[in-house]
GROMACS .gro file of C-alpha atoms in nm:
model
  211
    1UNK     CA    1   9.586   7.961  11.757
    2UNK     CA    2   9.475   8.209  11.534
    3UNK     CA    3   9.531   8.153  11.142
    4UNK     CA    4   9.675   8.482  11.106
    5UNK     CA    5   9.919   8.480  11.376
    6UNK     CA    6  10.024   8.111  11.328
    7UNK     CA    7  10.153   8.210  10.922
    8UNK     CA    8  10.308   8.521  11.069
    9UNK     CA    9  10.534   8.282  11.328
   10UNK     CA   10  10.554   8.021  11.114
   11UNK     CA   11  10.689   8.271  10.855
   12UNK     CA   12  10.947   8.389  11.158
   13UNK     CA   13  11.093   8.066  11.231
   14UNK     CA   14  11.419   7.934  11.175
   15UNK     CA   15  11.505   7.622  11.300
   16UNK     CA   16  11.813   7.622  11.513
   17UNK     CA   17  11.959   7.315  11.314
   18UNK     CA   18  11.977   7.560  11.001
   19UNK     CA   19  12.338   7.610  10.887
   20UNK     CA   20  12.500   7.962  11.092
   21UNK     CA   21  12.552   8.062  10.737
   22UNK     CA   22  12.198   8.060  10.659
   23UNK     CA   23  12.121   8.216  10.993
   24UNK     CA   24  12.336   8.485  10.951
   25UNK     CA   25  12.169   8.579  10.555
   26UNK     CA   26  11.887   8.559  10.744
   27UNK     CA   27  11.959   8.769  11.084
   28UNK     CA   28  12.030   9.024  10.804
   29UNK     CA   29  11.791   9.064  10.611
   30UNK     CA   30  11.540   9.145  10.936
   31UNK     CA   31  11.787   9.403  11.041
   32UNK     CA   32  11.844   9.552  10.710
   33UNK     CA   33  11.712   9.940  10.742
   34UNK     CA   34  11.520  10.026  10.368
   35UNK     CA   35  11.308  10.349  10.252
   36UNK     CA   36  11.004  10.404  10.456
   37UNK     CA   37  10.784  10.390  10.171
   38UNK     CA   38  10.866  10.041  10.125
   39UNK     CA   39  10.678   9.752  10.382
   40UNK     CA   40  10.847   9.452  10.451
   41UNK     CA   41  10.714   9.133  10.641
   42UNK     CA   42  10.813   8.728  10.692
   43UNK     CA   43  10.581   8.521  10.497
   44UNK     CA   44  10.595   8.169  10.444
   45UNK     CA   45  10.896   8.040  10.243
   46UNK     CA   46  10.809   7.751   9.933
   47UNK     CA   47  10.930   7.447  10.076
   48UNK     CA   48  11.076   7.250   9.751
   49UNK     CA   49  11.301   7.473   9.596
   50UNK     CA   50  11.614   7.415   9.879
   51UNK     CA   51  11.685   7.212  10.241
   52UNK     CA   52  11.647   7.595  10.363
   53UNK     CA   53  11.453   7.896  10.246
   54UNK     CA   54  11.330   8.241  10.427
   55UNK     CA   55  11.059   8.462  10.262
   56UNK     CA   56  10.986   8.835  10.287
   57UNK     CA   57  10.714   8.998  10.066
   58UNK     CA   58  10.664   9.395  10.026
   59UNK     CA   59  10.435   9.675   9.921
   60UNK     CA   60  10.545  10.026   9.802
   61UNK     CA   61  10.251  10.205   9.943
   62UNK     CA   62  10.141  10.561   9.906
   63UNK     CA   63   9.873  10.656  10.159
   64UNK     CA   64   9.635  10.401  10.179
   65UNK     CA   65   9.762  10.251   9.802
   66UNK     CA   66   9.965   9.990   9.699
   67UNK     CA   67  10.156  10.141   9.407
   68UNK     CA   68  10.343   9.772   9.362
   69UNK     CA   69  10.451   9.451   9.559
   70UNK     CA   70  10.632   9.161   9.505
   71UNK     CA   71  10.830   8.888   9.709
   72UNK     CA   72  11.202   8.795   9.792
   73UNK     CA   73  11.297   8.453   9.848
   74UNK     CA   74  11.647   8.350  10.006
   75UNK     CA   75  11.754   7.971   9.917
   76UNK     CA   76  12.044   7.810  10.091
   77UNK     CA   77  12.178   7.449   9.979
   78UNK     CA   78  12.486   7.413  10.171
   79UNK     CA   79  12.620   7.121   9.942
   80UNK     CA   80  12.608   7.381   9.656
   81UNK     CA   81  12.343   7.386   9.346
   82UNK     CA   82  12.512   7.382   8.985
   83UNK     CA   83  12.269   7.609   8.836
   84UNK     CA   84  12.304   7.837   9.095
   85UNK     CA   85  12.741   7.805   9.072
   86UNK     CA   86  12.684   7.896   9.489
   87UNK     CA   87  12.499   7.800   9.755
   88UNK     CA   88  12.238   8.090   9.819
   89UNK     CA   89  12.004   8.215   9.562
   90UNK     CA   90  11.788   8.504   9.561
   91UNK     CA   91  11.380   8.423   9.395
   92UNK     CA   92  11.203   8.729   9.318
   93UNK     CA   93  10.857   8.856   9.168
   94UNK     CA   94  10.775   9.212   9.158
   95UNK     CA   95  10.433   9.349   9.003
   96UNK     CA   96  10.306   9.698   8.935
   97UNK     CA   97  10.058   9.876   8.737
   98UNK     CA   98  10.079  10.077   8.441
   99UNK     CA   99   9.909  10.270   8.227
  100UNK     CA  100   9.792  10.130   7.889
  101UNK     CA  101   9.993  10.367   7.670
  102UNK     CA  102  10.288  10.231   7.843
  103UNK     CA  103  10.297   9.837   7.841
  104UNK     CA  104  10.265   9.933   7.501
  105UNK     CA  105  10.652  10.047   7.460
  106UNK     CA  106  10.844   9.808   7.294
  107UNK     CA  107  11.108   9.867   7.532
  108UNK     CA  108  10.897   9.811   7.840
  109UNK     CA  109  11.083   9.488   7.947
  110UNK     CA  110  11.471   9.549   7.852
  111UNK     CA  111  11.414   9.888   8.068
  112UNK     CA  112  11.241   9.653   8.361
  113UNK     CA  113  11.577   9.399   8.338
  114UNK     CA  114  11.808   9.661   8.320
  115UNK     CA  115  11.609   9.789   8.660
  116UNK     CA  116  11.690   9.446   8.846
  117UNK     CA  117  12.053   9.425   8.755
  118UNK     CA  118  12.115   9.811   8.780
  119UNK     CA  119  11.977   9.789   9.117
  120UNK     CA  120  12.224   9.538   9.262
  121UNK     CA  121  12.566   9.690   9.002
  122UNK     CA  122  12.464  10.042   9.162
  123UNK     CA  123  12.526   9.944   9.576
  124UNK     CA  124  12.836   9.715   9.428
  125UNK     CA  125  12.740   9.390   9.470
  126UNK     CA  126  12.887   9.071   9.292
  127UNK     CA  127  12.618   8.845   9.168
  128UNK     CA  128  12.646   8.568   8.939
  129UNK     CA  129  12.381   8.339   8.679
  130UNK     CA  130  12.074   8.601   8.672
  131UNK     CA  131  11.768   8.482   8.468
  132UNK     CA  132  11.410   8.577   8.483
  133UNK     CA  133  11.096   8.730   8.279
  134UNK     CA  134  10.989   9.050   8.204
  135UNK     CA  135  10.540   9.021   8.117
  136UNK     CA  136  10.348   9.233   8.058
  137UNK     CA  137   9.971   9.216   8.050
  138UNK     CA  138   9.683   9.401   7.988
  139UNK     CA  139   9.312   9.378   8.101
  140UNK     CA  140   8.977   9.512   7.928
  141UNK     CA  141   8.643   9.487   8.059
  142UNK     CA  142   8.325   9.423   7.918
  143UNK     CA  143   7.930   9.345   8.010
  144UNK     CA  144   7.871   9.406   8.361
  145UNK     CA  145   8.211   9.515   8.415
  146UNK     CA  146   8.236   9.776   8.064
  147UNK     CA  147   8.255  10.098   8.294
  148UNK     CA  148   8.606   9.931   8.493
  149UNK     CA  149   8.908  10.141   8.241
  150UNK     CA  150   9.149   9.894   8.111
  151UNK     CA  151   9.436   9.797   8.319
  152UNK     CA  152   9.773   9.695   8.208
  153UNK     CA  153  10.065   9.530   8.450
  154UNK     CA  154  10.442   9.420   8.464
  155UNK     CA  155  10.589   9.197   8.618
  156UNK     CA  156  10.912   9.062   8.671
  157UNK     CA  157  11.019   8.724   8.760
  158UNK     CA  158  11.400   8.690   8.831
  159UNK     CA  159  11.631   8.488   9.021
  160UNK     CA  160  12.036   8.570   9.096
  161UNK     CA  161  12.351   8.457   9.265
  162UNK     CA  162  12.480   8.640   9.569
  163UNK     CA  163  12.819   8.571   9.579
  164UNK     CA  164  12.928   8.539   9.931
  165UNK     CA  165  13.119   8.819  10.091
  166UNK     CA  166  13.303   8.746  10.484
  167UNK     CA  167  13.283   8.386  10.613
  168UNK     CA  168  13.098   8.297  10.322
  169UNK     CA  169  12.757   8.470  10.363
  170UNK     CA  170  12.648   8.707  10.152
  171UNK     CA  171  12.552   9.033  10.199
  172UNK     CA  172  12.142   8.983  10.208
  173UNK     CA  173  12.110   9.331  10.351
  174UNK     CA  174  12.209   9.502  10.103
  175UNK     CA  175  12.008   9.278   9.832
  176UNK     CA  176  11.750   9.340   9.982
  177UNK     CA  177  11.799   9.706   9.948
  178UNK     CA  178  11.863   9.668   9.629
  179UNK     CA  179  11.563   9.473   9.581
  180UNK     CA  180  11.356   9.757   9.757
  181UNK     CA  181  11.545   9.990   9.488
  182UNK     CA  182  11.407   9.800   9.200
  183UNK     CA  183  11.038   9.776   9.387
  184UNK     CA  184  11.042  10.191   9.400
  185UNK     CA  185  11.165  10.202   9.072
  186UNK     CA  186  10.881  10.036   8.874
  187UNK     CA  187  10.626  10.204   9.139
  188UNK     CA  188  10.772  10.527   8.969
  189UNK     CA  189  10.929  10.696   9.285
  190UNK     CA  190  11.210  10.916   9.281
  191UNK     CA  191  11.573  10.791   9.305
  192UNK     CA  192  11.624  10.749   9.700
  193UNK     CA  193  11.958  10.949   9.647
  194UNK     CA  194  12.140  11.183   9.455
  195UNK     CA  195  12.400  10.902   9.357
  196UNK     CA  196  12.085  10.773   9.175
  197UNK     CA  197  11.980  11.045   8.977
  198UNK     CA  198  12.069  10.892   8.634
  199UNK     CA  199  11.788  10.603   8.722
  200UNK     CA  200  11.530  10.667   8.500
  201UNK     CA  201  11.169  10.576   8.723
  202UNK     CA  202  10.831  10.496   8.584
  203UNK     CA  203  10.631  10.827   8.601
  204UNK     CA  204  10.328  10.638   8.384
  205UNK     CA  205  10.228  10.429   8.611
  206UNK     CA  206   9.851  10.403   8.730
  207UNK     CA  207   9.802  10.564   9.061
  208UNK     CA  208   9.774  10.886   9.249
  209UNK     CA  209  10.127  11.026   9.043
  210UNK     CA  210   9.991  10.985   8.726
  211UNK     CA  211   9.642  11.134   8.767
   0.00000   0.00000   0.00000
């Protein structure tokens, strides 16, 4: 089988001795509907972290360009997790690049946090025990590779509670919208509604919207 399709159904599968709980976070986050500029595909879950786990990773692309990505991961411990204070958890990791004058604002990575939560508190979801990172990181070139510009990037590494809504699933579909909020939020797009239009975006990004 090829490599390539074997990750792609590997990523896919769900065993059908997975808890109907888990199945049915799962079910919806494949048939949650999300802004088209946002791509969204299975990919294969880390296999430590919980008994069950489901993976998605996505790319906010703009023509041909990938103006950020990151991954979602869905955990599910049925006999509960007391860090977690549930028994899903949401992993994330969301990466983007800037430009240099801006992962120099000292207020870079309380704006990127108050992104993530904003995000969920804005389509009214309950979540419980976030915690995460906020890096930034820049890049400069020299020798052989002197004529590349500098590049600077954030990223964000968070984890949250989804506190379960009916029959004691939580709503994935919407965190993942949510999630897809945050994604076209450091990409610097424009709020996807008017009930967003207080969200301030990140116009100084490097890409074809800040040349």
């Amino acid at each position: 089988m090829d490599e390539a399709k074997d990750t792609e159904e590997g990523a896919e599968h769900v065993s059908s001795t997975a808890p109907p709980a888990f199945r049915a976070a799962v079910d919806a986050l494949r048939a949650a509907r999300l802004r088209p500029q946002v791509e969204v595909e299975p990919t294969r879950p880390p296999q430590r972290l919980a008994p069950f786990s489901y993976a998605l990773e996505a790319a906010v692309v703009d023509g041909d360009e990938d103006l950020a990505d990151g991954r979602l991961v869905l955990l599910h411990d049925p006999a509960g997790h007391d860090a977690w204070r549930g028994t899903f958890r949401l992993v994330t990791l969301v990466r983007a690049e800037l430009e240099p004058e801006m992962a120099t604002d000292p207020l870079l990575p309380d704006v990127c946090w108050s992104w993530l939560t904003g995000a969920l508190t804005a389509r009214g979801l309950a979540f419980g025990e976030p915690s995460g990172t906020v890096t930034r990181a820049s890049s400069h070139y020299f020798g052989g590779l002197s004529e590349r510009p500098s590049a600077s990037q954030i990223e964000i590494r968070a984890s949250w509670t989804p506190r379960e809504g009916l029959g004691e699933v939580p709503d994935t579909a919407a965190h993942l919208a949510s999630w897809c909020d945050l994604l076209a939020q450091v990409a610097g797009l424009p709020p996807a509604g008017p009930g967003d239009a207080s969200v301030v975006t990140l116009p100084q990004r490097r890409g074809p919207q800040s040349r």
